[in-house]
Short mmCIF file of C-alpha atoms and ligand atoms in Angstrom, two decimals:
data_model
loop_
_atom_site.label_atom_id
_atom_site.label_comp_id
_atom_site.label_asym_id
_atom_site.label_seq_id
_atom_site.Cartn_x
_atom_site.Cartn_y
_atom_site.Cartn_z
CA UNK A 262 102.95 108.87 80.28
CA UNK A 263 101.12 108.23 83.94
CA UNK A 264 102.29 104.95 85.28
CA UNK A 265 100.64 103.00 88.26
CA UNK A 266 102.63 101.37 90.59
CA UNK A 267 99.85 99.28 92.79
CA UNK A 268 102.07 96.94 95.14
CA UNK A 269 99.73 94.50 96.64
CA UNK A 270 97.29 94.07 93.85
CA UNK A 271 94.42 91.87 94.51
CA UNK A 272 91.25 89.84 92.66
CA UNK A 273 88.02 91.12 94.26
CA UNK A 274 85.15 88.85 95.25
CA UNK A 275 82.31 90.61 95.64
CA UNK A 276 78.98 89.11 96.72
CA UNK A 277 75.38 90.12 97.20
CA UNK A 278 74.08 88.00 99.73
CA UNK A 279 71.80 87.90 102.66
CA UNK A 280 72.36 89.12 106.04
CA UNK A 281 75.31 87.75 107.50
CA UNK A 282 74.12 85.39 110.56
CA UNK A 283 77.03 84.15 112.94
CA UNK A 284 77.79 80.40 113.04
CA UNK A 285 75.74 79.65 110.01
CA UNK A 286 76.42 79.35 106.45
CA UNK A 287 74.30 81.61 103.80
CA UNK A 288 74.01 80.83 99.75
CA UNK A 289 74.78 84.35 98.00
CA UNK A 290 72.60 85.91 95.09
CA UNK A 291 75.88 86.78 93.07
CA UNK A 292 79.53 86.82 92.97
CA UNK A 293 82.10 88.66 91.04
CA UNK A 294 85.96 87.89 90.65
CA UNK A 295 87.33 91.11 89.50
CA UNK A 296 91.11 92.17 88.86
CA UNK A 297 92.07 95.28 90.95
CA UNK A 298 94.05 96.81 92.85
CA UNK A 299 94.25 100.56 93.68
CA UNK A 300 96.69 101.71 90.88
CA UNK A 301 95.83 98.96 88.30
CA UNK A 302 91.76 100.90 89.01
CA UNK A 303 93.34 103.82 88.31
CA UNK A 304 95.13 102.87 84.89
CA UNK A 305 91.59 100.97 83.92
CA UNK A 306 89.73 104.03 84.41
CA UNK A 307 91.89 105.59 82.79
CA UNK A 308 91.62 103.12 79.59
CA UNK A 309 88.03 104.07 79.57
CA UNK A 310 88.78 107.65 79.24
CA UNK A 311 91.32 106.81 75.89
CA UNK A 312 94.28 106.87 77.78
CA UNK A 313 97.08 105.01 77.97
CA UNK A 314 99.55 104.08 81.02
CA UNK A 315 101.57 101.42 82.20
CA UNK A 316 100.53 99.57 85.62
CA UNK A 317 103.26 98.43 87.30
CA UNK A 318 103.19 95.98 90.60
CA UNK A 319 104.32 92.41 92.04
CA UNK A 320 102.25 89.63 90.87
CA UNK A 321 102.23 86.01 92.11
CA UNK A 322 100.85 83.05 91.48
CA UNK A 323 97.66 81.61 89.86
CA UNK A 324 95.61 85.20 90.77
CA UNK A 325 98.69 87.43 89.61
CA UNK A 326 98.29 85.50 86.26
CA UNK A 327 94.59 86.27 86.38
CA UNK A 328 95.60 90.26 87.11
CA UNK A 329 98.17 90.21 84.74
CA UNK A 330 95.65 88.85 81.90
CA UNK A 331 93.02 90.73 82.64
CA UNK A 332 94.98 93.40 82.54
CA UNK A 333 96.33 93.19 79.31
CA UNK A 334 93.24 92.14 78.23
CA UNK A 335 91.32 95.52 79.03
CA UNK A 336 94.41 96.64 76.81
CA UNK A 337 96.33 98.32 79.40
CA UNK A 338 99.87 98.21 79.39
CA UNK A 339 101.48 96.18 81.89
CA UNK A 340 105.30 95.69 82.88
CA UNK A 341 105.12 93.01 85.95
CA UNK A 342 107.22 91.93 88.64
CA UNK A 343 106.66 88.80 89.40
CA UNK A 344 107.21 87.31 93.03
CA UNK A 345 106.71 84.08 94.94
CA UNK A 346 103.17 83.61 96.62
CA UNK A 347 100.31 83.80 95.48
CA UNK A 348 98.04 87.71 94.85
CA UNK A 349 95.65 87.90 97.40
CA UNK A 350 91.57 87.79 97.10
CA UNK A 351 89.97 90.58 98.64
CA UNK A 352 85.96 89.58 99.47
CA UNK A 353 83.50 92.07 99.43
CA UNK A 354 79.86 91.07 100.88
CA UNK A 355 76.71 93.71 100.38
CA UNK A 356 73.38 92.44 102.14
CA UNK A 357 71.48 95.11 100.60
CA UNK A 358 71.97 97.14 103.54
CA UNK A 359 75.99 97.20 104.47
CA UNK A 360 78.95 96.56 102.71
CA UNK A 361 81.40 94.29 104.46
CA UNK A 362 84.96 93.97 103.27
CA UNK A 363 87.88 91.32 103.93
CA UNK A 364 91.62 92.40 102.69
CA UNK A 365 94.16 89.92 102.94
CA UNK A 366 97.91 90.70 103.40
CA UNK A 367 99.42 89.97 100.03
CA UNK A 368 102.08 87.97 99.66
CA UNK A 369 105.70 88.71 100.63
CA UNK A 370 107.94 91.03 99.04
CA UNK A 371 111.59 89.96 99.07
CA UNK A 372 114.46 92.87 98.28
CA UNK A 373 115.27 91.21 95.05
CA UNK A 374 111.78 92.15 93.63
CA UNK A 375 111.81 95.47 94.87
CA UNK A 376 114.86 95.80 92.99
CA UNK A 377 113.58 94.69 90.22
CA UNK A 378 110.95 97.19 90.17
CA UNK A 379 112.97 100.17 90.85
CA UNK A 380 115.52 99.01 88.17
CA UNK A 381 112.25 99.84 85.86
CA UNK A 382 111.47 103.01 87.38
CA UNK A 383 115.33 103.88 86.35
CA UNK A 384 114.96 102.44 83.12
CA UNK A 385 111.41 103.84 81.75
CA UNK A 386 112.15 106.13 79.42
CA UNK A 387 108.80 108.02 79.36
CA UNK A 388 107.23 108.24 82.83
CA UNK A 389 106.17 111.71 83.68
CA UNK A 390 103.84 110.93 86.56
CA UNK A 391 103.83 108.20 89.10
CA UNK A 392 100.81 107.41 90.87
CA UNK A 393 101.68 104.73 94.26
CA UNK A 394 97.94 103.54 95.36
CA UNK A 395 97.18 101.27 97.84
CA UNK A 396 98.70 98.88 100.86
CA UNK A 397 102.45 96.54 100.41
CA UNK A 398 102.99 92.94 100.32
CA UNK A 399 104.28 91.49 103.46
CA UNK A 400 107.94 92.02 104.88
CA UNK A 401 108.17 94.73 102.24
CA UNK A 402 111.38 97.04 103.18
CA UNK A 403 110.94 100.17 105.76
CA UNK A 404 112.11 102.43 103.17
CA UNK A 405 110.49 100.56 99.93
CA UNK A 406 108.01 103.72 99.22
CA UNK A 407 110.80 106.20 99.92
CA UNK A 408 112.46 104.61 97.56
CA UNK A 409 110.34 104.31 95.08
CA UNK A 410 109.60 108.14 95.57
CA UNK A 411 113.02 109.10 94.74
CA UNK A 412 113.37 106.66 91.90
CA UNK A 413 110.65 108.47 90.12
CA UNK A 414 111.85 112.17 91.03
CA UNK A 415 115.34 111.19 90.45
CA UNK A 416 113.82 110.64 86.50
CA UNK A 417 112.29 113.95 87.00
CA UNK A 418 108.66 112.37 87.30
CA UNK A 419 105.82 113.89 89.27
CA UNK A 420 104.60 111.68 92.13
CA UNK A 421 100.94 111.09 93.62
CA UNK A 422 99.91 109.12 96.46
CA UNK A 423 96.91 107.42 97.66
CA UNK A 424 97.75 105.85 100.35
CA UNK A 425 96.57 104.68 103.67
CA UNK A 426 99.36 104.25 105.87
CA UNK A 427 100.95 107.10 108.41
CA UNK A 428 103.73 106.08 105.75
CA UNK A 429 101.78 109.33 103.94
CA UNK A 430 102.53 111.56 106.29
CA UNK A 431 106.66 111.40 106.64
CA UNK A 432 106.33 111.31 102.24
CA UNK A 433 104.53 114.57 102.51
CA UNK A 434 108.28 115.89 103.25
CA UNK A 435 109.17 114.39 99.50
CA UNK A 436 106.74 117.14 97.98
CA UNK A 437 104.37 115.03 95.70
CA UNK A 438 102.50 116.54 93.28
CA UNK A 439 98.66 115.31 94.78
CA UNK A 440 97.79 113.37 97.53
CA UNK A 441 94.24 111.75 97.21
CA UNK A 442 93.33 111.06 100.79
CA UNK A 443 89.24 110.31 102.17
CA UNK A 444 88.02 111.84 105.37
CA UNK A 445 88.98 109.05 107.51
CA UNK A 446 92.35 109.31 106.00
CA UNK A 447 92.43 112.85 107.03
CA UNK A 448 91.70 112.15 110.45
CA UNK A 449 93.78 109.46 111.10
CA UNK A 450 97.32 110.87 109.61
CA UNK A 451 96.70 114.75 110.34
CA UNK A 452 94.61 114.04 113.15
CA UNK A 453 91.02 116.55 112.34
CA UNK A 454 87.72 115.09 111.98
CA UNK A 455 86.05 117.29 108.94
CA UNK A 456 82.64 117.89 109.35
CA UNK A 457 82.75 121.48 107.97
CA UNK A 458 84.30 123.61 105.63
CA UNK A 459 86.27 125.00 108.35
CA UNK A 460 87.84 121.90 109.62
CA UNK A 461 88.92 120.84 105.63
CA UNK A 462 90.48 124.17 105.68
CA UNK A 463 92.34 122.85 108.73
CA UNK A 464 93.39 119.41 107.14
CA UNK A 465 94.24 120.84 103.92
CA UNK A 466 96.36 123.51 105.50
CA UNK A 467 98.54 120.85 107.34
CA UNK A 468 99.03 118.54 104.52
CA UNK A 469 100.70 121.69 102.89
CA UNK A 470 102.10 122.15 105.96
CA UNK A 471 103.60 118.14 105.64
CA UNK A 472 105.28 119.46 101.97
CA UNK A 473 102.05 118.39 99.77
CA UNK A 474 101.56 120.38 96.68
CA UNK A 475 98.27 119.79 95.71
CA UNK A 476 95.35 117.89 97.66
CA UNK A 477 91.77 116.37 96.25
CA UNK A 478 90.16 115.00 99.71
CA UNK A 479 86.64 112.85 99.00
CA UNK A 480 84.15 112.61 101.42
CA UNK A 481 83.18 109.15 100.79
CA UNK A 482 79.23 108.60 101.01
CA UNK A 483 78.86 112.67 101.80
CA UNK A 484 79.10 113.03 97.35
CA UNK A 485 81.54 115.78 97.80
CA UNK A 486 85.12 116.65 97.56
CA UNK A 487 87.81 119.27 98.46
CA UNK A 488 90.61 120.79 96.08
CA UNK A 489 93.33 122.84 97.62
CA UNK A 490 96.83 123.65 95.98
CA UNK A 491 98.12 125.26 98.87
CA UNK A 492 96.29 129.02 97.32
CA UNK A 493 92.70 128.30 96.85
CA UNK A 494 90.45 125.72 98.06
CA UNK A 495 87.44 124.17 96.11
CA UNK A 496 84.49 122.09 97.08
CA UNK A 497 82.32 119.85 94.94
CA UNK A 498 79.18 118.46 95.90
CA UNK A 499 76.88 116.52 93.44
CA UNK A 500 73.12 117.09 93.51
CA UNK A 501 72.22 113.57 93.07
CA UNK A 502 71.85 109.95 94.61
CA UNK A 503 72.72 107.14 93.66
CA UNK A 504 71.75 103.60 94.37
CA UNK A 505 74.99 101.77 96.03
CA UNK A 506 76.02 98.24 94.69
CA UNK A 507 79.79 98.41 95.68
CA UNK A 508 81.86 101.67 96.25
CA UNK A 509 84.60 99.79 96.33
CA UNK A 510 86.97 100.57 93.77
CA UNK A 511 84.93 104.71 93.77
CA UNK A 512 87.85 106.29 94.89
CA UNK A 513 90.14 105.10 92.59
CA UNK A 514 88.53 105.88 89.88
CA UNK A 515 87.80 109.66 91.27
CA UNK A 516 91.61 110.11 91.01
CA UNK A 517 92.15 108.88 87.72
CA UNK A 518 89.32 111.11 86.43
CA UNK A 519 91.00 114.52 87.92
CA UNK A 520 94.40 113.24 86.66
CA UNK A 521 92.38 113.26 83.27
CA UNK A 522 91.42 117.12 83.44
CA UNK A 523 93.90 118.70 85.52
CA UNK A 524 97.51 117.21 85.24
CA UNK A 525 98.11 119.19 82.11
CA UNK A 526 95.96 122.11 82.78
CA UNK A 527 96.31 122.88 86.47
CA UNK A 528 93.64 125.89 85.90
CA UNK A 529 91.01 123.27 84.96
CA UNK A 530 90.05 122.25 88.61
CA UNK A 531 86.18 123.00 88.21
CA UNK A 532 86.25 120.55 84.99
CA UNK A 533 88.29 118.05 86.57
CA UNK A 534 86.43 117.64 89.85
CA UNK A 535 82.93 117.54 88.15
CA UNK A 536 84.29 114.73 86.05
CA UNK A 537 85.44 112.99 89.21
CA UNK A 538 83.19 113.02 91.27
CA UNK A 539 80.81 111.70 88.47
CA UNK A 540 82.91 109.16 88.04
CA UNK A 541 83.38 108.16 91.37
CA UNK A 542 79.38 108.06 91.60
CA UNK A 543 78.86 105.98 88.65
CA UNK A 544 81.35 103.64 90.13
CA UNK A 545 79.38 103.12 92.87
CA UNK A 546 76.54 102.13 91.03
CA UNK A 547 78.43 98.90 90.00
CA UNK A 548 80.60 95.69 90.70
CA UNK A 549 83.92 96.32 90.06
CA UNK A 550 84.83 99.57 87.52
CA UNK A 551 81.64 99.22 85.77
CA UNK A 552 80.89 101.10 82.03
CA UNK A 553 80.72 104.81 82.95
CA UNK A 554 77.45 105.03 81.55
CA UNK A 555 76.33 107.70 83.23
CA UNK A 556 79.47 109.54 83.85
CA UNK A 557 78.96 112.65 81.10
CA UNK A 558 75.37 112.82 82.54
CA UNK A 559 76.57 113.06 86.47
CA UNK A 560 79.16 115.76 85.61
CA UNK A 561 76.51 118.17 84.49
CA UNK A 562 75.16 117.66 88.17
CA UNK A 563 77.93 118.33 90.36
CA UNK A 564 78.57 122.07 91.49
CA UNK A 565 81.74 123.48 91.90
CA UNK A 566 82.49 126.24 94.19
CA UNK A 567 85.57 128.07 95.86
CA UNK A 568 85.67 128.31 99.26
O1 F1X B 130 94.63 96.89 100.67
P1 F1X B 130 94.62 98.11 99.78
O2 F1X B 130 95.71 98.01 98.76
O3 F1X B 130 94.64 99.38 100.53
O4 F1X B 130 93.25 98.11 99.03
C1 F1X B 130 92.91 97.08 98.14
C2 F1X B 130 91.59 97.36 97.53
O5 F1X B 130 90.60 97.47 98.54
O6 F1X B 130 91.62 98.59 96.87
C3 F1X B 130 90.76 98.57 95.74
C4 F1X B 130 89.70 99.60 95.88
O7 F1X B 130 90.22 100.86 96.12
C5 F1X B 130 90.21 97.18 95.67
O8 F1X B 130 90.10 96.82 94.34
C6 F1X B 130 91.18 96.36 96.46
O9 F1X B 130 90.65 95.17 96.96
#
């Protein structure tokens, strides 16, 4: 069973409004309150695909409730921790033209709920693969994601990562089975700026380098995507547009959709990376996760190539 662990879960605003003008207040077209998170995206999307995991993560106050419920309520499974606080509101504003976003800390993490959470890592009796997305609560322990880490391989679990921090690179050493960094990821924890197939070659080699098994890198707004497992390398590159509303939670659902195809049939890369960058495309074209509508249509349009 794949289990999300998403540590600093959030509700999303997201708003179309007109262009921002400093010092003075403007009325918005729409707004959206949306439970998310990076793992608790990835265990939606994967809902929507028919499968089931359980999202794990510290919840607090009135918006953790909301999370929680929601949550359920898309009929994912759910095993909370719940902390003092309250779960932040991220705010998301598009003018049409740019996408803004505000993230708020989170609330803070004390060492009896993280605890609490690895006392259900230990205690799990089916969790084959761990996927740790996103940013930590405040005052959140040094070692709290090296921990985690070992609580899952200690249970013999497989262990992906999508996160942000340089915290990625020293967990490299751990050997996870997929890191799901974005370009500016890449440049900012191995240090290259990828503009060409070369200089992935570069980053990929160095995560490997790091310990990484396996790396999908997106390329954001580019439409395309790297696969390496440390032998081959594969690129993905969809032959569409699409028209933005809010990539916000894109990415998330681009991992979730490989997961789908490839974590039990590692030969299935082409498959899996069509599907995801569909997905991630469709995503796009939405608030929030959206109804992958047009996901089976995008997948026939993304090519698939080894490097
Ligand atoms: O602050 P983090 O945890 O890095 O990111 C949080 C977040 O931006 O990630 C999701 C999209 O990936 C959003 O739903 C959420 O607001």
């Amino acid at each position: 069973m794949f289990y999300t662990l998403t540590a600093n879960p959030a509700v999303d605003m997201t708003v179309s409004c007109p262009s921002l003008i400093p010092n003075e207040n403007v009325r918005s077209m729409s707004a959206s309150y949306t439970a998310n998170g990076k793992g608790l995206d990835v265990s939606f999307a994967l809902k929507k695909f028919g499968v089931d995991s359980v999202a794990l993560g510290f919840f607090a106050g009135f918006t953790g409730k909301y999370v929680v419920d929601e949550t359920m309520n898309s009929g994912c499974l759910c095993r909370p921790v719940w902390i003092d606080g309250v779960t932040r509101i991220n705010s998301y504003f598009n003018d049409g033209e740019n996408e803004y976003g505000i993230l708020n800390p989170g609330p803070v993490l004390t060492p009896q709920g993280e605890q609490e959470l690895y006392k259900i890592l230990d205690t799990t009796g089916d969790l084959e693969c761990l996927i740790v997305s996103g940013s930590l609560p405040r005052k959140a322990s040094k070692d709290f994601l090296d921990q985690v880490v070992k609580h899952a391989q200690d249970r013999g679990a497989d262990v992906v990562l999508d996160l942000s921090s340089d915290k990625l690179k020293t967990l490299c050493a751990t050997h996870p089975l997929l890191i799901k960094p974005n370009h500016h990821e890449m440049r900012e924890i191995f240090g290259v700026q990828i503009d060409t197939d070369d200089d992935a070659r570069r980053a990929l080699a160095l995560a490997h380098e790091a310990g990484v098994q396996n790396v999908l890198l997106t390329m954001g707004s580019r439409g395309s995507a790297y696969f390496s497992n440390g032998e081959d390398i594969w690129y993905a590159k969809r032959d569409f547009n699409i028209k933005l509303v809010s990539s916000v939670c894109a990415g998330d659902c681009t991992l979730a959709a490989f997961l789908l195809k490839w974590y039990h049939d590692r030969d299935n890369v082409e498959e899996a990376m069509k599907l995801a960058m569909a997905t991630g495309a469709n995503v796009a074209e939405s608030v929030g996760l959206g109804d992958f509508a047009h996901v089976d249509e995008y997948s026939k349009r993304v090519t698939v190539r080894k490097l």
